[in-house]
Amino acid sequence: MTIAPGPAKDVLARAVRAFELAGHRCTFDREGDAICDEKDQGTPTLVLSTLESGDKLGVSIASPRTPLPPGLSCAGIEALMTGARALVRDLHIECSDERIAIGGVIPIPDAGITVRDFNSSSRTIVALTSLVFLRLSARATSGDAR
Amino acid sequence: MTRCVVALAALLACRASAPAGPSSPSARPKVVEPSLASRPLPEASHRILPGPKAQVIAELTAASELAGYSCSADAQGDPSCQSDNNAPRFLVWLGDRDGTPSINLLVAARLPPQTTCDDISMALADQRIIHDVLTRCEGGEIGMAAGFAFPADGVELRELQRYRRVLETLLLYGLARVTNQLD
């Protein structure tokens, strides 16, 4: 199966199937986004959705926007994440109004993307997002203030 | 999944010492067949059932490819998988302990420069996201392995993938901490 450009709903459905074949378990919410919740497996809740920018299509895999842990600011998190960005490419952090979302976007090329290549990228995003949340959790637990 | 950790220390010793870098084209082992490209996509609920070794290895290889790896056969004929990003190497092989079949997983990576096995032992001392994992670190490389019982009714593909992912995350967690990228 190749995930090829097409209607956003179809692209997301194929992406979610690929994601589930990598071991995730997802359901769709009312907005049509896929919610993959595996906190018991050391992975934060992840939301899969399609993104369109001009004529470019991508699948976003990101944690939902959640309140920052006590004592942490967006500036502090950006500083903390400097090292994490070096570990894995294409990390996206959205932090504003004391809320944060972390994840990445997998571009869908015109020729499509194979399940293997999609999951090679998704695995990287999931691993890094998990690391970031582990780090934030540790900071919140230790009461580190920034 | 019923989990039964087997004694992997001896296996880790030889598996983790396998070459980590890409092989030259002439030395590269042959690709395990059939690869994902020649197989229909399974469902996530698909169960990998015990059977002839070649058939089971082919299914485990396909599972690894579904997770994003490219796999070749190692010296023992088992899947040895890598990908083009910073992910750890991943190996999967069949085993048994006291006659009970098992599926064994191993993730391995080279230690970052200027770090030691003691560093990573300390970094992982307080890890809490996984249990029953054996860690071996020597020669500048770290490996983490876990073994699963392989019951007669098989193992669900999704469960196999989830455990692989947790192993990967734990290894990356340790590596990130020794390089002070997580503290």
Coordinates of N, CA, C and O in Angstrom, one line a residue, chain A residues 40-136:
Chain A
D40 N 0.1 4.0 28.6 CA 0.6 2.9 29.3 C 1.8 2.3 28.7 O 2.4 1.4 29.3
Q41 N 2.1 2.6 27.5 CA 3.2 2.1 26.8 C 4.4 3.1 26.7 O 5.3 2.9 25.9
G42 N 4.4 4.1 27.5 CA 5.4 5.1 27.5 C 5.4 6.0 26.4 O 6.3 6.7 26.1
T43 N 4.2 6.0 25.7 CA 4.0 7.0 24.5 C 2.9 7.9 24.9 O 1.9 7.5 25.3
P44 N 3.1 9.2 24.7 CA 2.0 10.1 24.9 C 0.9 10.0 24.0 O 1.0 9.4 22.9
T45 N -0.3 10.5 24.3 CA -1.4 10.6 23.4 C -0.9 11.3 22.1 O -0.3 12.4 22.2
L46 N -1.3 10.8 20.9 CA -0.9 11.4 19.7 C -2.1 11.6 18.8 O -3.0 10.8 18.8
V47 N -2.1 12.7 18.1 CA -3.2 13.0 17.2 C -2.6 13.0 15.8 O -1.6 13.7 15.5
L48 N -3.3 12.3 14.9 CA -2.9 12.3 13.5 C -3.9 13.1 12.7 O -5.1 12.9 12.9
S49 N -3.4 14.0 11.9 CA -4.3 14.9 11.1 C -3.6 15.2 9.8 O -2.4 15.1 9.7
T50 N -4.4 15.6 8.8 CA -3.7 16.1 7.6 C -3.5 17.6 7.6 O -4.3 18.3 8.2
L51 N -2.5 18.0 6.9 CA -2.1 19.4 6.8 C -2.0 19.7 5.3 O -1.4 19.0 4.6
E52 N -2.5 20.9 4.9 CA -2.3 21.3 3.5 C -1.7 22.7 3.6 O -2.2 23.6 4.3
S53 N -0.6 22.8 2.9 CA 0.1 24.1 2.7 C 0.3 24.4 1.3 O 1.2 23.8 0.7
G54 N -0.4 25.3 0.7 CA -0.4 25.5 -0.8 C -0.8 24.2 -1.4 O -1.9 23.7 -1.1
D55 N 0.1 23.7 -2.3 CA -0.3 22.4 -3.0 C 0.4 21.2 -2.3 O 0.5 20.1 -2.8
K56 N 1.0 21.5 -1.1 CA 1.7 20.4 -0.4 C 0.8 19.8 0.6 O 0.1 20.5 1.4
L57 N 0.9 18.5 0.7 CA 0.1 17.7 1.7 C 1.0 17.0 2.7 O 2.0 16.5 2.3
G58 N 0.6 17.0 3.9 CA 1.4 16.3 4.9 C 0.5 15.7 6.0 O -0.7 16.0 6.1
V59 N 1.0 14.7 6.7 CA 0.3 14.1 7.8 C 1.1 14.6 9.1 O 2.3 14.3 9.3
S60 N 0.3 15.2 10.0 CA 0.9 15.7 11.2 C 0.7 14.6 12.3 O -0.4 14.0 12.4
I61 N 1.7 14.3 13.0 CA 1.7 13.4 14.2 C 2.2 14.2 15.4 O 3.3 14.6 15.5
A62 N 1.3 14.5 16.3 CA 1.6 15.4 17.4 C 0.8 15.1 18.6 O -0.3 14.6 18.6
S63 N 1.4 15.5 19.8 CA 0.6 15.4 21.0 C -0.4 16.5 20.9 O -0.2 17.6 20.3
P64 N -1.6 16.3 21.6 CA -2.5 17.4 21.6 C -2.0 18.6 22.4 O -1.1 18.4 23.3
R65 N -2.5 19.8 22.2 CA -2.1 20.9 23.0 C -2.5 20.7 24.4 O -3.7 20.6 24.7
T66 N -1.5 20.7 25.3 CA -1.8 20.5 26.7 C -1.2 21.6 27.5 O -0.2 22.2 27.1
P67 N -1.7 21.9 28.7 CA -1.2 22.9 29.6 C 0.3 22.5 29.9 O 0.6 21.4 30.1
L68 N 1.1 23.5 30.0 CA 2.5 23.3 30.4 C 2.6 22.8 31.8 O 1.8 23.2 32.7
P69 N 3.5 22.0 32.1 CA 3.7 21.5 33.5 C 4.0 22.8 34.4 O 4.6 23.7 33.9
P70 N 3.6 22.7 35.7 CA 3.9 23.9 36.5 C 5.4 24.2 36.6 O 6.2 23.4 36.6
G71 N 5.6 25.5 36.5 CA 7.0 26.0 36.6 C 7.7 26.0 35.3 O 8.9 26.5 35.2
L72 N 7.1 25.6 34.2 CA 7.8 25.6 32.9 C 7.2 26.7 32.0 O 5.9 26.8 32.0
S73 N 8.0 27.3 31.3 CA 7.6 28.4 30.3 C 7.9 27.9 28.9 O 8.7 27.0 28.7
C74 N 7.3 28.5 27.9 CA 7.6 28.2 26.5 C 9.1 28.5 26.2 O 9.7 27.7 25.5
A75 N 9.6 29.6 26.7 CA 11.0 29.9 26.5 C 11.9 28.8 27.1 O 12.9 28.4 26.5
G76 N 11.5 28.4 28.3 CA 12.3 27.4 29.0 C 12.3 26.1 28.2 O 13.3 25.4 28.1
I77 N 11.1 25.7 27.7 CA 11.0 24.5 26.9 C 11.8 24.6 25.6 O 12.5 23.6 25.2
E78 N 11.8 25.7 24.9 CA 12.6 25.8 23.7 C 14.1 25.6 24.0 O 14.8 25.0 23.3
A79 N 14.5 26.1 25.2 CA 15.9 25.9 25.5 C 16.2 24.5 25.9 O 17.2 23.9 25.5
L80 N 15.3 23.9 26.5 CA 15.4 22.4 26.9 C 15.5 21.6 25.6 O 16.2 20.5 25.6
M81 N 14.8 22.0 24.6 CA 14.7 21.1 23.5 C 15.8 21.2 22.5 O 15.8 20.5 21.5
T82 N 16.8 22.1 22.8 CA 17.9 22.3 21.8 C 18.6 20.9 21.5 O 18.8 20.6 20.4
G83 N 18.8 20.2 22.6 CA 19.5 18.9 22.4 C 18.6 17.9 21.7 O 19.0 17.1 20.9
A84 N 17.3 17.9 22.1 CA 16.4 17.0 21.5 C 16.3 17.2 20.0 O 16.2 16.2 19.2
R85 N 16.3 18.4 19.6 CA 16.3 18.7 18.1 C 17.5 18.1 17.4 O 17.3 17.7 16.2
A86 N 18.6 18.0 18.1 CA 19.7 17.4 17.5 C 19.6 15.9 17.3 O 20.2 15.2 16.5
L87 N 18.8 15.3 18.2 CA 18.6 13.8 18.1 C 17.9 13.4 16.9 O 18.2 12.4 16.3
V88 N 16.8 14.0 16.6 CA 15.9 13.6 15.5 C 15.5 14.8 14.8 O 15.1 15.9 15.3
R89 N 15.5 14.7 13.5 CA 15.2 15.9 12.6 C 13.6 16.1 12.6 O 12.9 15.2 13.0
D90 N 13.3 17.2 12.1 CA 11.9 17.6 11.9 C 11.0 17.6 13.1 O 9.8 17.2 13.1
L91 N 11.6 18.0 14.2 CA 10.8 18.2 15.4 C 10.0 19.5 15.4 O 10.6 20.6 15.1
H92 N 8.8 19.5 15.7 CA 8.0 20.7 15.7 C 7.4 20.9 17.1 O 6.9 20.0 17.7
I93 N 7.6 22.1 17.6 CA 7.1 22.4 19.0 C 6.3 23.7 18.8 O 6.7 24.7 18.3
E94 N 5.0 23.6 19.2 CA 4.1 24.7 19.3 C 3.8 25.0 20.7 O 3.3 24.2 21.4
C95 N 4.3 26.2 21.2 CA 4.1 26.5 22.6 C 3.6 28.0 22.6 O 4.3 28.9 22.2
S96 N 2.4 28.2 23.2 CA 1.9 29.5 23.3 C 0.8 29.5 24.3 O 0.1 28.4 24.5
D97 N 0.6 30.6 25.0 CA -0.5 30.7 26.0 C -0.5 29.6 27.0 O -1.5 29.0 27.4
E98 N 0.8 29.2 27.4 CA 1.0 28.2 28.4 C 0.5 26.8 28.0 O 0.2 26.0 28.8
R99 N 0.4 26.6 26.7 CA 0.0 25.3 26.2 C 1.1 24.8 25.2 O 1.6 25.7 24.5
I100 N 1.3 23.5 25.1 CA 2.3 23.0 24.3 C 1.8 21.8 23.5 O 1.0 21.0 24.0
A101 N 2.3 21.7 22.3 CA 2.1 20.6 21.4 C 3.5 20.2 20.8 O 4.2 21.1 20.4
I102 N 3.8 18.9 20.7 CA 5.1 18.5 20.1 C 4.8 17.4 19.1 O 4.0 16.5 19.4
G103 N 5.5 17.4 18.0 CA 5.3 16.4 17.0 C 6.1 16.7 15.8 O 7.1 17.4 15.8
G104 N 5.6 16.1 14.7 CA 6.3 16.4 13.4 C 5.3 16.2 12.3 O 4.2 15.7 12.5
V105 N 5.7 16.5 11.1 CA 4.9 16.4 9.9 C 5.6 15.5 8.9 O 6.8 15.7 8.6
I106 N 4.9 14.6 8.3 CA 5.4 13.7 7.3 C 4.9 14.2 5.9 O 3.7 14.1 5.7
P107 N 5.7 14.7 5.1 CA 5.2 15.2 3.8 C 4.7 14.0 2.9 O 5.3 12.9 3.0
I108 N 3.6 14.2 2.2 CA 3.2 13.2 1.2 C 3.5 13.6 -0.2 O 2.9 14.6 -0.7
P109 N 4.5 13.0 -0.8 CA 5.0 13.5 -2.1 C 4.0 13.1 -3.2 O 3.1 12.2 -2.9
D110 N 4.1 13.7 -4.3 CA 3.1 13.5 -5.4 C 3.1 12.0 -5.8 O 2.1 11.4 -6.2
A111 N 4.3 11.3 -5.7 CA 4.4 9.9 -6.1 C 3.9 9.0 -4.9 O 3.9 7.8 -5.1
G112 N 3.5 9.6 -3.8 CA 3.1 8.8 -2.7 C 4.3 8.4 -1.8 O 5.4 8.6 -2.1
I113 N 3.9 7.7 -0.7 CA 5.0 7.2 0.2 C 4.6 5.8 0.7 O 3.4 5.6 1.0
T114 N 5.6 5.0 0.7 CA 5.3 3.6 1.1 C 5.0 3.5 2.6 O 5.4 4.4 3.4
V115 N 4.4 2.4 3.0 CA 4.2 2.2 4.5 C 5.5 2.2 5.2 O 5.6 2.8 6.3
R116 N 6.5 1.5 4.6 CA 7.8 1.5 5.3 C 8.4 2.8 5.5 O 8.8 3.2 6.6
D117 N 8.4 3.6 4.5 CA 9.0 5.0 4.6 C 8.1 5.9 5.5 O 8.7 6.7 6.2
F118 N 6.8 5.7 5.4 CA 6.0 6.5 6.3 C 6.3 6.2 7.8 O 6.5 7.1 8.6
N119 N 6.4 4.9 8.0 CA 6.6 4.5 9.4 C 8.0 4.7 9.9 O 8.3 4.8 11.1
S120 N 9.0 4.8 9.0 CA 10.3 5.1 9.3 C 10.3 6.5 9.9 O 11.0 6.8 10.9
S121 N 9.6 7.4 9.2 CA 9.5 8.8 9.7 C 8.6 8.9 11.0 O 8.9 9.6 11.9
S122 N 7.5 8.1 11.0 CA 6.6 8.2 12.1 C 7.3 7.7 13.4 O 7.1 8.2 14.5
R123 N 8.1 6.7 13.2 CA 8.8 6.1 14.4 C 9.7 7.1 15.0 O 9.8 7.3 16.2
T124 N 10.4 7.9 14.2 CA 11.2 8.9 14.7 C 10.5 10.0 15.4 O 10.9 10.4 16.5
I125 N 9.4 10.4 14.9 CA 8.6 11.4 15.5 C 8.0 10.9 16.9 O 8.1 11.6 17.9
V126 N 7.5 9.7 16.9 CA 7.0 9.1 18.1 C 8.0 9.0 19.2 O 7.8 9.4 20.3
A127 N 9.2 8.5 18.8 CA 10.3 8.4 19.8 C 10.7 9.7 20.4 O 10.8 9.8 21.6
L128 N 10.8 10.7 19.5 CA 11.3 12.0 20.0 C 10.2 12.6 20.9 O 10.5 13.2 21.9
T129 N 8.9 12.6 20.4 CA 7.9 13.1 21.2 C 7.8 12.4 22.6 O 7.6 13.1 23.6
S130 N 8.0 11.1 22.6 CA 8.0 10.4 23.9 C 9.1 10.9 24.8 O 8.9 11.1 26.0
L131 N 10.3 11.1 24.2 CA 11.4 11.6 25.0 C 11.2 13.0 25.6 O 11.5 13.3 26.7
V132 N 10.6 13.8 24.7 CA 10.3 15.2 25.2 C 9.3 15.1 26.4 O 9.5 15.8 27.4
F133 N 8.3 14.3 26.3 CA 7.3 14.2 27.3 C 7.9 13.6 28.6 O 7.6 14.0 29.7
L134 N 8.8 12.6 28.4 CA 9.5 12.1 29.6 C 10.3 13.2 30.3 O 10.3 13.3 31.5
R135 N 10.9 14.0 29.5 CA 11.7 15.0 30.0 C 10.9 16.1 30.7 O 11.2 16.5 31.9
L136 N 9.8 16.5 30.1 CA 8.9 17.4 30.7 C 8.3 16.9 32.0 O 8.2 17.5 33.0

